[in-house]
PDB file of C-alpha atoms and ligand atoms in Angstrom:
ATOM      1  CA  MET N   1     -18.776  20.444  11.845  1.00  0.00           C
ATOM      2  CA  THR N   2     -17.689  16.797  11.134  1.00  0.00           C
ATOM      3  CA  ALA N   3     -15.568  14.286  13.371  1.00  0.00           C
ATOM      4  CA  PHE N   4     -12.879  14.905  10.851  1.00  0.00           C
ATOM      5  CA  ASP N   5     -12.614  18.814  10.233  1.00  0.00           C
ATOM      6  CA  ASP N   6      -9.256  18.898  12.354  1.00  0.00           C
ATOM      7  CA  LEU N   7      -7.822  16.406   9.753  1.00  0.00           C
ATOM      8  CA  TYR N   8      -8.997  18.275   6.719  1.00  0.00           C
ATOM      9  CA  ALA N   9      -7.709  21.693   8.377  1.00  0.00           C
ATOM     10  CA  ALA N  10      -4.038  20.029   9.192  1.00  0.00           C
ATOM     11  CA  ASN N  11      -3.891  18.563   5.542  1.00  0.00           C
ATOM     12  CA  ALA N  12      -4.586  21.977   4.177  1.00  0.00           C
ATOM     13  CA  LYS N  13      -1.784  23.390   6.054  1.00  0.00           C
ATOM     14  CA  TYR N  14       0.418  20.483   5.156  1.00  0.00           C
ATOM     15  CA  ALA N  15      -0.353  20.737   1.309  1.00  0.00           C
ATOM     16  CA  GLU N  16       0.798  24.412   1.419  1.00  0.00           C
ATOM     17  CA  THR N  17       4.274  23.545   2.014  1.00  0.00           C
ATOM     18  CA  PHE N  18       4.399  20.048   0.419  1.00  0.00           C
ATOM     19  CA  GLY N  19       7.204  19.437  -1.979  1.00  0.00           C
ATOM     20  CA  GLU N  20       6.671  16.952  -4.684  1.00  0.00           C
ATOM     21  CA  SER N  21       9.501  14.265  -3.796  1.00  0.00           C
ATOM     22  CA  GLY N  22       9.642  12.498  -6.982  1.00  0.00           C
ATOM     23  CA  LEU N  23       9.373   9.287  -4.966  1.00  0.00           C
ATOM     24  CA  THR N  24       7.710   6.311  -6.582  1.00  0.00           C
ATOM     25  CA  GLY N  25       5.644   3.511  -4.866  1.00  0.00           C
ATOM     26  CA  ARG N  26       8.778   1.225  -4.600  1.00  0.00           C
ATOM     27  CA  ALA N  27      10.430   0.844  -1.048  1.00  0.00           C
ATOM     28  CA  ALA N  28      13.460   2.559  -1.678  1.00  0.00           C
ATOM     29  CA  ARG N  29      15.471   0.826   1.119  1.00  0.00           C
ATOM     30  CA  GLY N  30      14.153  -2.521   0.124  1.00  0.00           C
ATOM     31  CA  LEU N  31      12.256  -2.908   3.467  1.00  0.00           C
ATOM     32  CA  ALA N  32       8.954  -3.971   4.941  1.00  0.00           C
ATOM     33  CA  VAL N  33       8.153  -3.596   8.326  1.00  0.00           C
ATOM     34  CA  VAL N  34       5.368  -5.439  10.096  1.00  0.00           C
ATOM     35  CA  THR N  35       4.394  -3.754  13.387  1.00  0.00           C
ATOM     36  CA  CYS N  36       1.558  -2.966  15.811  1.00  0.00           C
ATOM     37  CA  MET N  37      -1.169  -0.283  15.371  1.00  0.00           C
ATOM     38  CA  ASP N  38      -0.146   1.113  18.917  1.00  0.00           C
ATOM     39  CA  SER N  39      -0.286   4.902  18.489  1.00  0.00           C
ATOM     40  CA  ARG N  40       2.944   5.048  20.414  1.00  0.00           C
ATOM     41  CA  ILE N  41       5.105   3.633  17.556  1.00  0.00           C
ATOM     42  CA  ASP N  42       6.792   5.840  15.036  1.00  0.00           C
ATOM     43  CA  PRO N  43       8.088   3.364  12.521  1.00  0.00           C
ATOM     44  CA  LEU N  44       9.997   5.591  10.472  1.00  0.00           C
ATOM     45  CA  GLY N  45      11.206   7.551  13.348  1.00  0.00           C
ATOM     46  CA  LEU N  46      12.614   4.773  15.420  1.00  0.00           C
ATOM     47  CA  LEU N  47      14.449   3.213  12.278  1.00  0.00           C
ATOM     48  CA  GLY N  48      15.950   6.154  10.852  1.00  0.00           C
ATOM     49  CA  LEU N  49      13.728   6.208   7.804  1.00  0.00           C
ATOM     50  CA  GLN N  50      11.978   8.749   5.592  1.00  0.00           C
ATOM     51  CA  PRO N  51       8.810   8.523   3.508  1.00  0.00           C
ATOM     52  CA  GLY N  52       9.454   6.426   0.537  1.00  0.00           C
ATOM     53  CA  ASP N  53      11.814   4.213   2.186  1.00  0.00           C
ATOM     54  CA  ALA N  54       9.704   1.087   3.357  1.00  0.00           C
ATOM     55  CA  LYS N  55       6.439  -0.423   3.234  1.00  0.00           C
ATOM     56  CA  ILE N  56       4.837  -0.384   6.808  1.00  0.00           C
ATOM     57  CA  LEU N  57       2.313  -2.828   7.411  1.00  0.00           C
ATOM     58  CA  ARG N  58       0.322  -2.396  10.755  1.00  0.00           C
ATOM     59  CA  ASN N  59      -2.255  -4.481  12.543  1.00  0.00           C
ATOM     60  CA  ALA N  60      -3.425  -5.188  16.168  1.00  0.00           C
ATOM     61  CA  GLY N  61      -0.450  -7.061  17.671  1.00  0.00           C
ATOM     62  CA  ALA N  62       2.088  -6.984  14.483  1.00  0.00           C
ATOM     63  CA  ARG N  63       0.599 -10.376  13.547  1.00  0.00           C
ATOM     64  CA  VAL N  64       1.823 -12.126  10.299  1.00  0.00           C
ATOM     65  CA  THR N  65      -1.851 -12.818   9.086  1.00  0.00           C
ATOM     66  CA  ASP N  66      -2.891 -14.024   5.686  1.00  0.00           C
ATOM     67  CA  ASP N  67      -3.501 -10.463   4.806  1.00  0.00           C
ATOM     68  CA  VAL N  68       0.016  -9.559   5.549  1.00  0.00           C
ATOM     69  CA  LEU N  69       1.436 -12.335   3.777  1.00  0.00           C
ATOM     70  CA  ARG N  70      -0.684 -11.196   0.796  1.00  0.00           C
ATOM     71  CA  THR N  71       0.606  -7.606   1.183  1.00  0.00           C
ATOM     72  CA  LEU N  72       4.232  -8.946   1.523  1.00  0.00           C
ATOM     73  CA  VAL N  73       4.114 -10.770  -1.712  1.00  0.00           C
ATOM     74  CA  LEU N  74       2.947  -7.575  -3.454  1.00  0.00           C
ATOM     75  CA  ALA N  75       5.720  -5.828  -1.855  1.00  0.00           C
ATOM     76  CA  VAL N  76       8.439  -8.074  -2.637  1.00  0.00           C
ATOM     77  CA  TYR N  77       7.360  -8.880  -6.570  1.00  0.00           C
ATOM     78  CA  LEU N  78       6.002  -5.187  -7.443  1.00  0.00           C
ATOM     79  CA  LEU N  79       7.308  -2.897  -5.118  1.00  0.00           C
ATOM     80  CA  GLY N  80      10.946  -3.393  -4.285  1.00  0.00           C
ATOM     81  CA  VAL N  81      10.897  -5.294  -0.750  1.00  0.00           C
ATOM     82  CA  GLU N  82      13.800  -7.446  -0.153  1.00  0.00           C
ATOM     83  CA  ARG N  83      13.894  -7.526   3.533  1.00  0.00           C
ATOM     84  CA  VAL N  84      11.350  -7.764   6.418  1.00  0.00           C
ATOM     85  CA  LEU N  85      11.410  -6.932  10.037  1.00  0.00           C
ATOM     86  CA  VAL N  86       8.535  -7.816  12.186  1.00  0.00           C
ATOM     87  CA  MET N  87       8.069  -5.765  15.108  1.00  0.00           C
ATOM     88  CA  PRO N  88       5.904  -6.166  17.983  1.00  0.00           C
ATOM     89  CA  HIS N  89       6.324  -3.936  20.998  1.00  0.00           C
ATOM     90  CA  THR N  90       6.236  -3.818  24.948  1.00  0.00           C
ATOM     91  CA  ASP N  91       3.271  -3.050  26.962  1.00  0.00           C
ATOM     92  CA  CYS N  92       1.092  -4.360  23.779  1.00  0.00           C
ATOM     93  CA  GLY N  93      -2.793  -4.429  24.421  1.00  0.00           C
ATOM     94  CA  MET N  94      -2.817  -7.845  22.725  1.00  0.00           C
ATOM     95  CA  THR N  95      -0.670  -9.421  25.147  1.00  0.00           C
ATOM     96  CA  LYS N  96      -3.091  -8.557  27.971  1.00  0.00           C
ATOM     97  CA  VAL N  97      -6.344  -9.933  26.573  1.00  0.00           C
ATOM     98  CA  THR N  98      -7.333 -13.349  25.171  1.00  0.00           C
ATOM     99  CA  ASP N  99      -9.743 -13.808  22.089  1.00  0.00           C
ATOM    100  CA  ALA N 100     -12.375 -15.026  24.684  1.00  0.00           C
ATOM    101  CA  ASP N 101     -11.915 -11.792  26.779  1.00  0.00           C
ATOM    102  CA  VAL N 102     -12.367  -9.727  23.613  1.00  0.00           C
ATOM    103  CA  HIS N 103     -15.542 -11.895  22.756  1.00  0.00           C
ATOM    104  CA  ASP N 104     -16.950 -11.192  26.419  1.00  0.00           C
ATOM    105  CA  LEU N 105     -16.212  -7.330  26.180  1.00  0.00           C
ATOM    106  CA  THR N 106     -17.833  -7.067  22.989  1.00  0.00           C
ATOM    107  CA  SER N 107     -20.819  -9.239  23.709  1.00  0.00           C
ATOM    108  CA  ALA N 108     -21.505  -6.915  26.922  1.00  0.00           C
ATOM    109  CA  ARG N 109     -22.072  -4.201  24.302  1.00  0.00           C
ATOM    110  CA  GLY N 110     -24.462  -6.554  22.301  1.00  0.00           C
ATOM    111  CA  VAL N 111     -22.044  -7.506  19.732  1.00  0.00           C
ATOM    112  CA  ASP N 112     -21.037 -11.051  18.704  1.00  0.00           C
ATOM    113  CA  THR N 113     -17.603 -11.164  17.428  1.00  0.00           C
ATOM    114  CA  ARG N 114     -17.127 -14.751  17.888  1.00  0.00           C
ATOM    115  CA  SER N 115     -16.462 -15.394  13.998  1.00  0.00           C
ATOM    116  CA  LEU N 116     -13.562 -12.857  14.310  1.00  0.00           C
ATOM    117  CA  GLU N 117     -10.016 -14.367  15.152  1.00  0.00           C
ATOM    118  CA  PHE N 118      -8.109 -11.287  17.075  1.00  0.00           C
ATOM    119  CA  HIS N 119      -4.808 -13.180  17.362  1.00  0.00           C
ATOM    120  CA  THR N 120      -4.102 -12.141  20.606  1.00  0.00           C
ATOM    121  CA  VAL N 121      -0.600 -12.776  21.977  1.00  0.00           C
ATOM    122  CA  PRO N 122      -0.302 -14.838  25.284  1.00  0.00           C
ATOM    123  CA  ASP N 123       3.368 -15.484  24.751  1.00  0.00           C
ATOM    124  CA  GLN N 124       5.248 -12.436  22.653  1.00  0.00           C
ATOM    125  CA  GLY N 125       8.282 -14.414  22.131  1.00  0.00           C
ATOM    126  CA  GLU N 126       6.443 -17.555  20.935  1.00  0.00           C
ATOM    127  CA  ALA N 127       4.203 -15.427  18.832  1.00  0.00           C
ATOM    128  CA  LEU N 128       7.106 -13.593  17.102  1.00  0.00           C
ATOM    129  CA  ARG N 129       8.934 -16.968  16.433  1.00  0.00           C
ATOM    130  CA  HIS N 130       5.671 -18.387  14.872  1.00  0.00           C
ATOM    131  CA  ASP N 131       5.130 -15.353  12.720  1.00  0.00           C
ATOM    132  CA  LEU N 132       8.823 -14.956  11.441  1.00  0.00           C
ATOM    133  CA  THR N 133       8.384 -18.785  10.704  1.00  0.00           C
ATOM    134  CA  ARG N 134       5.121 -18.050   8.788  1.00  0.00           C
ATOM    135  CA  ILE N 135       7.057 -15.627   6.495  1.00  0.00           C
ATOM    136  CA  ARG N 136      10.220 -18.079   6.108  1.00  0.00           C
ATOM    137  CA  THR N 137       8.324 -21.056   5.080  1.00  0.00           C
ATOM    138  CA  THR N 138       5.759 -19.674   2.905  1.00  0.00           C
ATOM    139  CA  PRO N 139       6.000 -20.884  -0.677  1.00  0.00           C
ATOM    140  CA  PHE N 140       5.152 -17.458  -1.899  1.00  0.00           C
ATOM    141  CA  LEU N 141       8.365 -15.423  -0.777  1.00  0.00           C
ATOM    142  CA  PRO N 142      11.968 -16.037  -1.762  1.00  0.00           C
ATOM    143  CA  ASP N 143      13.802 -18.605   0.510  1.00  0.00           C
ATOM    144  CA  ASP N 144      16.623 -16.361   0.720  1.00  0.00           C
ATOM    145  CA  MET N 145      15.099 -13.033   1.569  1.00  0.00           C
ATOM    146  CA  PRO N 146      16.183 -11.773   4.981  1.00  0.00           C
ATOM    147  CA  VAL N 147      13.523 -11.751   7.703  1.00  0.00           C
ATOM    148  CA  THR N 148      13.984 -11.139  11.517  1.00  0.00           C
ATOM    149  CA  GLY N 149      12.419  -9.996  14.461  1.00  0.00           C
ATOM    150  CA  ALA N 150      13.059  -7.269  17.107  1.00  0.00           C
ATOM    151  CA  ILE N 151      10.663  -6.098  20.040  1.00  0.00           C
ATOM    152  CA  TYR N 152      10.279  -2.285  20.528  1.00  0.00           C
ATOM    153  CA  ASP N 153      10.387  -0.813  23.832  1.00  0.00           C
ATOM    154  CA  VAL N 154       7.638   1.916  24.070  1.00  0.00           C
ATOM    155  CA  ARG N 155       9.259   3.346  27.308  1.00  0.00           C
ATOM    156  CA  THR N 156      13.030   3.636  26.115  1.00  0.00           C
ATOM    157  CA  GLY N 157      12.520   3.741  22.060  1.00  0.00           C
ATOM    158  CA  ARG N 158      15.097   0.781  21.983  1.00  0.00           C
ATOM    159  CA  LEU N 159      14.618  -1.973  19.720  1.00  0.00           C
ATOM    160  CA  THR N 160      15.801  -5.747  20.920  1.00  0.00           C
ATOM    161  CA  PRO N 161      16.763  -7.938  18.122  1.00  0.00           C
ATOM    162  CA  VAL N 162      14.878 -11.500  18.603  1.00  0.00           C
ATOM    163  CA  GLY N 163      15.803 -12.901  15.054  1.00  0.00           C
ATOM    164  CA  ASP N 164      14.873 -16.698  15.460  1.00  0.00           C
TER     165      ASP N 164
HETATM  166 ZN1   ZN Q 201       0.439  -3.529  20.241  1.00  0.00          ZN
END
């Protein structure tokens, strides 16, 4: 018994009926979505997408970090991405704590996380505008690439566009 047996068993069943799609690694719908790791979000389902359609970038809080920018550069120049949606969500855990709170919580477990930045979100609207600006103004991505933001409501399933 390992901690992952359930997953390998599920995969064996999955592979039994897996149909090779002929998809490439390019984003068929030319889309990248930056969203949160929250387990309630089904990015493909809520946007009417299928596997192969989009690059999905996930982290805590849907933040545009250096690593997200690095990944977007690769997605745009190598993998067919032509537009980017940044999609945080309601009831996000990252809006409920500060970096200092996280350091305190980990410290209570004997772990010093002060060398990490958690990019917690005191104001979701402000954080989203900041992150959209980061993508729009980076010298590494095309100036005319459509970039927008929307908040996903985990209770209703609806997206509210934020745009700028
Ligand atoms: Zn979240």
